[in-house]
Amino acid sequence: MPVQKIAVIGGGTMGSGISLTAATHGIQAVVVDINEDQLERAKKYHIKQIDRSVEKERLSKEEGDIALEKLNYVSTMQEANDADWVVEAATENIDIKKSIFIQMAKNFGENVVLATNTSSISITDLAAAVQGAEHRVIGMHFFNPVPIMKLVEVIKGNKTSEETTLATLQLSESMGKIPVPANDFAGFVSNRVLMPMINEAFHAWSDGVARPEDIDSIMKLGCAFPMGPLRLADYIGLDVCKDIMMVMYNGLDENPKYLPNKKLTELVDAGHLGDKSGQGVYTYANG
Ligand code: 3HC
């Protein structure tokens, strides 16, 4: 039976994007976040994007209203426990994610798939937090901005069932996405390839090979990237980039090629996280 209602744990950039995409594809979506401000931001983002889609005639006014009605915002998992699918989209930290998974297993029905939007953490390690439910745990890695990017990277843990995998492929397609499998190695495929490239762009900047704007222009104009690597790092969040590099460093035999660049680390330590803090590699007016 197709998924009727998704609970999305975390109302940040990824959680907002996943819930919006579900709602515009006819699936009820409830955003769960203990932070009221985050819920408010998610709601504002949803309204703005749906208005934009109506304005651009991608949705009729009626379809826009229906999508908005499908979205709900709550601060506890209990208030969302009638969902038949749950996607965790919280901070990229294994301890935080494990404690959320324990709550998910307690709050949602015993047949509900427990998906994670982790960008780098081992699915098998996360699943170990919910013994007896490991077969329902799967990686469902979306890309930012979720409504636009076509990919869902699908990662099975060592105990993920075929039924869970099949259901994940079906749900991804019903959300208008193209699911592609990757094995359970730190960073999977997407970030194993993307993050060292971003990190290398920081090395090129640190070594004085070129200014940030020139590094970005070179990669945009010469390699047809929609955004240069340093601009993309700000867009993703410099803290997220650093965290993913560290997950790969720790998860891939402490290979020094995965150590985050010093300048990247310094910016993160100074609270310059990119778009979300108004300052990263570049400065952003009004955030
Ligand atoms: N939500 C919804 N729609 C959005 C959006 C968002 N956050 N951001 C942009 N859009 C829409 C715009 O509204 C616009 O649609 P329109 O036709 O209604 O105007 C359309 O996307 C194009 O946007 P813009 O004209 O403003 O700008 P661009 O043409 O430069 O596109 C971009 C913006 C889609 C973000 C493009 O620059 C891009 O593809 N950048 C690369 C993004 C990327 O690489 N993402 C992956 C990051 S890695 C990741 O997420 C994995 C994680 O694990 C780290």
CSV table of C-alpha atoms and ligand atoms in Angstrom, one decimal:
chain,number,residue,atom,x,y,z
A,1,MET,CA,0.0,0.0,0.0
A,2,PRO,CA,1.4,3.4,-0.9
A,3,VAL,CA,2.7,5.6,1.9
A,4,GLN,CA,0.0,8.0,3.2
A,5,LYS,CA,1.8,10.0,5.8
A,6,ILE,CA,5.5,10.7,6.4
A,7,ALA,CA,6.9,12.0,9.7
A,8,VAL,CA,10.1,14.0,9.1
A,9,ILE,CA,12.3,14.4,12.1
A,10,GLY,CA,14.0,17.8,11.9
A,11,GLY,CA,12.7,21.0,10.4
A,12,GLY,CA,16.0,22.3,9.0
A,13,THR,CA,16.9,22.7,5.4
A,14,MET,CA,16.7,19.0,4.5
A,15,GLY,CA,13.7,18.2,6.6
A,16,SER,CA,11.8,21.2,5.2
A,17,GLY,CA,12.7,20.1,1.7
A,18,ILE,CA,11.7,16.5,2.2
A,19,SER,CA,8.3,17.4,3.7
A,20,LEU,CA,7.5,19.9,1.0
A,21,THR,CA,8.4,17.4,-1.7
A,22,ALA,CA,6.2,14.7,-0.1
A,23,ALA,CA,3.2,17.2,0.2
A,24,THR,CA,3.5,18.3,-3.4
A,25,HIS,CA,3.4,14.7,-4.4
A,26,GLY,CA,0.1,14.0,-2.6
A,27,ILE,CA,1.6,12.5,0.7
A,28,GLN,CA,0.8,14.0,4.1
A,29,ALA,CA,3.9,15.2,5.8
A,30,VAL,CA,4.4,16.1,9.4
A,31,VAL,CA,7.5,18.0,10.5
A,32,VAL,CA,8.7,17.1,14.0
A,33,ASP,CA,11.1,19.5,15.7
A,34,ILE,CA,11.5,20.5,19.4
A,35,ASN,CA,12.6,23.9,18.3
A,36,GLU,CA,9.5,26.1,17.7
A,37,ASP,CA,11.5,28.7,15.6
A,38,GLN,CA,12.7,25.9,13.3
A,39,LEU,CA,9.1,24.8,12.8
A,40,GLU,CA,8.1,28.3,12.0
A,41,ARG,CA,10.9,28.7,9.5
A,42,ALA,CA,9.9,25.4,7.9
A,43,LYS,CA,6.3,26.6,7.6
A,44,LYS,CA,7.4,29.9,6.0
A,45,TYR,CA,9.6,28.1,3.5
A,46,HIS,CA,6.7,25.8,2.6
A,47,ILE,CA,4.3,28.7,2.0
A,48,LYS,CA,6.8,30.6,0.0
A,49,GLN,CA,7.7,27.7,-2.2
A,50,ILE,CA,4.1,26.7,-2.8
A,51,ASP,CA,3.2,30.3,-3.7
A,52,ARG,CA,6.1,30.4,-6.1
A,53,SER,CA,5.0,27.1,-7.8
A,54,VAL,CA,1.5,28.5,-8.2
A,55,GLU,CA,2.8,31.8,-9.6
A,56,LYS,CA,5.0,29.8,-12.0
A,57,GLU,CA,1.9,27.6,-12.9
A,58,ARG,CA,3.7,24.4,-11.9
A,59,LEU,CA,0.8,23.9,-9.5
A,60,SER,CA,-2.8,25.2,-9.8
A,61,LYS,CA,-4.1,27.3,-6.9
A,62,GLU,CA,-6.2,24.4,-5.8
A,63,GLU,CA,-3.2,22.0,-5.9
A,64,GLY,CA,-1.2,24.5,-3.9
A,65,ASP,CA,-3.9,24.7,-1.2
A,66,ILE,CA,-4.1,20.9,-1.1
A,67,ALA,CA,-0.3,20.6,-0.7
A,68,LEU,CA,-0.4,23.1,2.2
A,69,GLU,CA,-3.2,21.2,3.9
A,70,LYS,CA,-1.1,18.1,3.8
A,71,LEU,CA,1.7,19.8,5.9
A,72,ASN,CA,1.7,19.8,9.7
A,73,TYR,CA,4.1,20.9,12.3
A,74,VAL,CA,4.5,19.3,15.8
A,75,SER,CA,7.1,19.3,18.5
A,76,THR,CA,7.0,15.7,19.7
A,77,MET,CA,7.1,12.3,17.9
A,78,GLN,CA,4.0,11.2,19.8
A,79,GLU,CA,2.0,13.8,17.9
A,80,ALA,CA,3.1,12.2,14.7
A,81,ASN,CA,2.9,8.6,15.6
A,82,ASP,CA,0.1,7.7,13.1
A,83,ALA,CA,2.6,8.2,10.3
A,84,ASP,CA,3.4,5.1,8.2
A,85,TRP,CA,6.9,6.2,7.3
A,86,VAL,CA,9.5,8.2,9.2
A,87,VAL,CA,12.6,10.0,7.9
A,88,GLU,CA,15.2,11.3,10.3
A,89,ALA,CA,16.8,14.5,9.1
A,90,ALA,CA,18.6,15.8,12.1
A,91,THR,CA,22.2,17.0,12.8
A,92,GLU,CA,24.9,14.9,11.2
A,93,ASN,CA,26.1,13.5,14.6
A,94,ILE,CA,25.9,9.8,15.3
A,95,ASP,CA,25.1,10.1,19.0
A,96,ILE,CA,22.2,12.5,18.3
A,97,LYS,CA,20.9,10.3,15.5
A,98,LYS,CA,21.1,7.1,17.6
A,99,SER,CA,19.1,8.7,20.4
A,100,ILE,CA,16.5,9.9,17.8
A,101,PHE,CA,16.3,6.4,16.3
A,102,ILE,CA,15.6,4.9,19.7
A,103,GLN,CA,12.7,7.4,20.1
A,104,MET,CA,11.5,6.6,16.6
A,105,ALA,CA,11.4,2.9,17.3
A,106,LYS,CA,9.4,3.5,20.5
A,107,ASN,CA,6.9,6.0,18.9
A,108,PHE,CA,6.1,4.6,15.5
A,109,GLY,CA,4.3,1.3,14.6
A,110,GLU,CA,6.3,-1.9,14.3
A,111,ASN,CA,5.9,-2.0,10.5
A,112,VAL,CA,7.0,1.6,9.9
A,113,VAL,CA,10.2,2.1,7.9
A,114,LEU,CA,12.8,4.1,9.9
A,115,ALA,CA,14.7,6.0,7.2
A,116,THR,CA,17.6,8.4,7.7
A,117,ASN,CA,18.7,11.2,5.5
A,118,THR,CA,22.3,10.9,6.8
A,119,SER,CA,24.8,12.1,4.4
A,120,SER,CA,27.7,10.0,5.6
A,121,ILE,CA,27.1,7.9,8.7
A,122,SER,CA,27.0,4.1,8.5
A,123,ILE,CA,23.4,2.8,8.3
A,124,THR,CA,24.5,-0.5,10.0
A,125,ASP,CA,25.9,1.5,13.0
A,126,LEU,CA,22.7,3.6,13.3
A,127,ALA,CA,20.5,0.5,13.0
A,128,ALA,CA,22.4,-1.1,15.9
A,129,ALA,CA,20.7,1.5,18.2
A,130,VAL,CA,17.3,-0.2,17.5
A,131,GLN,CA,17.8,-3.9,18.1
A,132,GLY,CA,15.0,-5.9,16.6
A,133,ALA,CA,14.1,-3.2,14.2
A,134,GLU,CA,17.3,-3.2,12.1
A,135,HIS,CA,15.5,-4.7,9.1
A,136,ARG,CA,13.4,-1.5,8.9
A,137,VAL,CA,16.4,0.9,8.9
A,138,ILE,CA,17.6,2.4,5.6
A,139,GLY,CA,19.5,5.4,4.2
A,140,MET,CA,17.4,7.7,2.1
A,141,HIS,CA,19.8,10.4,1.2
A,142,PHE,CA,18.2,13.5,-0.4
A,143,PHE,CA,20.1,16.4,-1.9
A,144,ASN,CA,19.7,20.2,-1.4
A,145,PRO,CA,17.5,21.8,-2.6
A,146,VAL,CA,15.3,18.7,-2.2
A,147,PRO,CA,12.4,19.9,-4.4
A,148,ILE,CA,14.8,20.4,-7.3
A,149,MET,CA,17.5,17.7,-7.1
A,150,LYS,CA,16.4,14.4,-8.6
A,151,LEU,CA,18.5,12.0,-6.7
A,152,VAL,CA,17.8,9.8,-3.6
A,153,GLU,CA,20.9,7.8,-2.7
A,154,VAL,CA,19.6,4.6,-1.2
A,155,ILE,CA,21.8,2.7,1.3
A,156,LYS,CA,21.0,-0.6,3.0
A,157,GLY,CA,22.5,-1.6,6.3
A,158,ASN,CA,23.7,-5.2,6.8
A,159,LYS,CA,20.3,-6.2,8.2
A,160,THR,CA,18.0,-4.0,6.0
A,161,SER,CA,15.2,-6.2,4.5
A,162,GLU,CA,14.4,-6.5,0.8
A,163,GLU,CA,10.9,-5.3,1.7
A,164,THR,CA,12.2,-2.1,3.3
A,165,THR,CA,14.5,-1.5,0.2
A,166,LEU,CA,11.7,-2.1,-2.3
A,167,ALA,CA,9.3,0.2,-0.3
A,168,THR,CA,12.1,2.9,-0.3
A,169,LEU,CA,12.5,2.7,-4.0
A,170,GLN,CA,8.8,3.0,-4.5
A,171,LEU,CA,8.4,6.0,-2.1
A,172,SER,CA,11.4,7.8,-3.7
A,173,GLU,CA,9.7,7.4,-7.2
A,174,SER,CA,6.4,8.5,-5.9
A,175,MET,CA,8.1,11.7,-4.6
A,176,GLY,CA,9.4,12.4,-8.2
A,177,LYS,CA,12.9,11.2,-7.4
A,178,ILE,CA,15.3,8.8,-9.0
A,179,PRO,CA,16.7,6.3,-6.4
A,180,VAL,CA,20.2,5.0,-7.0
A,181,PRO,CA,21.8,2.4,-4.7
A,182,ALA,CA,25.2,2.8,-2.9
A,183,ASN,CA,26.9,0.6,-0.4
A,184,ASP,CA,27.3,1.4,3.3
A,185,PHE,CA,30.7,3.0,3.3
A,186,ALA,CA,31.3,6.3,5.1
A,187,GLY,CA,30.1,9.1,2.8
A,188,PHE,CA,28.5,6.6,0.4
A,189,VAL,CA,29.2,7.7,-3.2
A,190,SER,CA,28.0,11.3,-3.3
A,191,ASN,CA,30.0,12.7,-0.4
A,192,ARG,CA,33.0,10.4,-1.0
A,193,VAL,CA,33.4,12.2,-4.3
A,194,LEU,CA,32.0,15.6,-3.6
A,195,MET,CA,33.5,16.5,-0.2
A,196,PRO,CA,37.2,15.8,-1.1
A,197,MET,CA,36.7,18.0,-4.1
A,198,ILE,CA,35.3,20.8,-1.9
A,199,ASN,CA,38.1,20.2,0.6
A,200,GLU,CA,40.6,20.4,-2.3
A,201,ALA,CA,39.1,23.8,-3.3
A,202,PHE,CA,39.9,25.0,0.2
A,203,HIS,CA,43.5,23.7,-0.1
A,204,ALA,CA,43.8,25.6,-3.4
A,205,TRP,CA,42.5,28.8,-1.7
A,206,SER,CA,44.9,28.3,1.3
A,207,ASP,CA,47.9,27.6,-1.0
A,208,GLY,CA,47.1,30.8,-2.9
A,209,VAL,CA,46.4,29.1,-6.2
A,210,ALA,CA,43.5,31.5,-6.8
A,211,ARG,CA,41.0,33.7,-5.0
A,212,PRO,CA,37.8,31.9,-3.9
A,213,GLU,CA,35.7,33.7,-6.5
A,214,ASP,CA,38.2,32.7,-9.2
A,215,ILE,CA,38.3,29.0,-8.0
A,216,ASP,CA,34.5,29.0,-8.3
A,217,SER,CA,34.5,30.7,-11.7
A,218,ILE,CA,37.0,28.3,-13.0
A,219,MET,CA,35.0,25.3,-11.9
A,220,LYS,CA,31.7,26.8,-13.2
A,221,LEU,CA,32.9,28.0,-16.5
A,222,GLY,CA,35.4,25.2,-17.2
A,223,CYS,CA,33.6,22.2,-15.7
A,224,ALA,CA,29.9,23.3,-16.0
A,225,PHE,CA,29.2,23.2,-12.3
A,226,PRO,CA,26.0,25.1,-11.4
A,227,MET,CA,27.9,26.5,-8.4
A,228,GLY,CA,31.6,26.6,-7.7
A,229,PRO,CA,32.9,24.3,-4.9
A,230,LEU,CA,33.4,27.1,-2.4
A,231,ARG,CA,30.0,28.6,-3.0
A,232,LEU,CA,28.5,25.1,-2.8
A,233,ALA,CA,30.3,24.6,0.6
A,234,ASP,CA,28.6,27.7,1.9
A,235,TYR,CA,25.3,26.5,0.5
A,236,ILE,CA,25.6,23.1,2.2
A,237,GLY,CA,27.0,24.5,5.4
A,238,LEU,CA,30.7,24.6,6.3
A,239,ASP,CA,30.0,22.7,9.5
A,240,VAL,CA,28.3,20.0,7.6
A,241,CYS,CA,31.2,19.7,5.1
A,242,LYS,CA,33.7,19.5,8.0
A,243,ASP,CA,31.5,16.9,9.8
A,244,ILE,CA,31.3,14.7,6.7
A,245,MET,CA,35.0,14.9,6.2
A,246,MET,CA,35.5,13.7,9.8
A,247,VAL,CA,33.0,10.9,9.4
A,248,MET,CA,35.0,9.7,6.3
A,249,TYR,CA,38.3,10.2,8.1
A,250,ASN,CA,37.2,8.1,11.0
A,251,GLY,CA,35.2,5.6,8.9
A,252,LEU,CA,37.8,5.0,6.1
A,253,ASP,CA,40.9,3.9,8.1
A,254,GLU,CA,41.9,7.4,9.2
A,255,ASN,CA,43.2,8.1,5.8
A,256,PRO,CA,44.7,11.7,6.0
A,257,LYS,CA,43.3,12.6,2.6
A,258,TYR,CA,39.9,13.0,4.4
A,259,LEU,CA,41.1,15.4,7.1
A,260,PRO,CA,39.3,18.8,6.7
A,261,ASN,CA,41.4,21.7,5.4
A,262,LYS,CA,42.7,24.1,8.2
A,263,LYS,CA,40.9,27.1,6.7
A,264,LEU,CA,37.6,25.2,6.6
A,265,THR,CA,38.0,24.2,10.2
A,266,GLU,CA,39.0,27.8,11.3
A,267,LEU,CA,35.9,29.2,9.6
A,268,VAL,CA,33.7,26.7,11.4
A,269,ASP,CA,35.3,27.4,14.7
A,270,ALA,CA,34.7,31.1,14.2
A,271,GLY,CA,31.0,30.4,13.6
A,272,HIS,CA,31.2,31.2,9.9
A,273,LEU,CA,29.0,28.4,8.6
A,274,GLY,CA,28.0,29.7,5.2
A,275,ASP,CA,24.6,30.9,4.0
A,276,LYS,CA,22.9,30.0,7.2
A,277,SER,CA,25.1,32.3,9.4
A,278,GLY,CA,25.4,35.0,6.8
A,279,GLN,CA,29.2,34.5,6.6
A,280,GLY,CA,31.3,31.7,5.3
A,281,VAL,CA,33.8,31.8,2.4
A,282,TYR,CA,31.6,34.7,1.2
A,283,THR,CA,29.5,37.3,3.0
A,284,TYR,CA,25.8,37.2,2.5
A,285,ALA,CA,23.7,40.4,2.9
A,286,ASN,CA,20.6,39.8,5.2
A,287,GLY,CA,21.7,36.2,5.7
B,1,3HC,N1,13.7,25.1,-2.7
B,1,3HC,C1,12.9,25.0,-3.7
B,1,3HC,N2,13.2,25.5,-4.9
B,1,3HC,C2,14.4,26.2,-5.1
B,1,3HC,C3,15.3,26.3,-4.0
B,1,3HC,C4,14.9,25.8,-2.8
B,1,3HC,N3,15.7,25.8,-1.7
B,1,3HC,N4,16.4,27.0,-4.5
B,1,3HC,C5,16.2,27.3,-5.7
B,1,3HC,N5,15.0,26.8,-6.1
B,1,3HC,C6,14.4,26.9,-7.4
B,1,3HC,C7,14.1,28.3,-7.7
B,1,3HC,O1,12.9,28.8,-7.2
B,1,3HC,C8,14.1,28.3,-9.2
B,1,3HC,O2,12.9,28.0,-9.7
B,1,3HC,P1,12.0,29.0,-10.6
B,1,3HC,O3,12.0,28.4,-11.9
B,1,3HC,O4,10.7,29.0,-9.9
B,1,3HC,O5,12.6,30.3,-10.6
B,1,3HC,C9,15.1,27.2,-9.6
B,1,3HC,O6,15.3,26.4,-8.4
B,1,3HC,C10,16.4,27.7,-10.0
B,1,3HC,O7,16.9,28.6,-9.0
B,1,3HC,P2,17.6,30.0,-9.3
B,1,3HC,O8,17.1,30.6,-10.6
B,1,3HC,O9,17.4,30.8,-8.1
B,1,3HC,O10,19.1,29.7,-9.3
B,1,3HC,P3,20.0,28.6,-10.1
B,1,3HC,O11,19.5,28.4,-11.5
B,1,3HC,O12,21.4,29.0,-9.9
B,1,3HC,O13,19.7,27.2,-9.3
B,1,3HC,C11,20.3,25.7,-7.7
B,1,3HC,C12,19.9,27.1,-8.0
B,1,3HC,C13,19.2,24.7,-8.1
B,1,3HC,C14,20.6,25.6,-6.2
B,1,3HC,C15,21.6,25.4,-8.5
B,1,3HC,O14,22.6,26.4,-8.3
B,1,3HC,C16,22.3,24.1,-8.2
B,1,3HC,O15,21.9,23.1,-8.7
B,1,3HC,N6,23.3,24.1,-7.4
B,1,3HC,C17,24.0,22.9,-7.0
B,1,3HC,C18,23.3,22.3,-5.9
B,1,3HC,C19,23.9,21.0,-5.4
B,1,3HC,O16,25.0,20.6,-5.8
B,1,3HC,N7,23.3,20.4,-4.5
B,1,3HC,C20,23.8,19.2,-3.8
B,1,3HC,C21,24.5,19.6,-2.6
B,1,3HC,S1,25.2,18.2,-1.8
B,1,3HC,C22,24.0,17.6,-0.8
B,1,3HC,O17,22.9,18.1,-0.7
B,1,3HC,C23,24.3,16.3,-0.1
B,1,3HC,C24,24.6,16.6,1.4
B,1,3HC,O18,24.8,15.3,1.9
B,1,3HC,C25,25.7,17.4,1.6
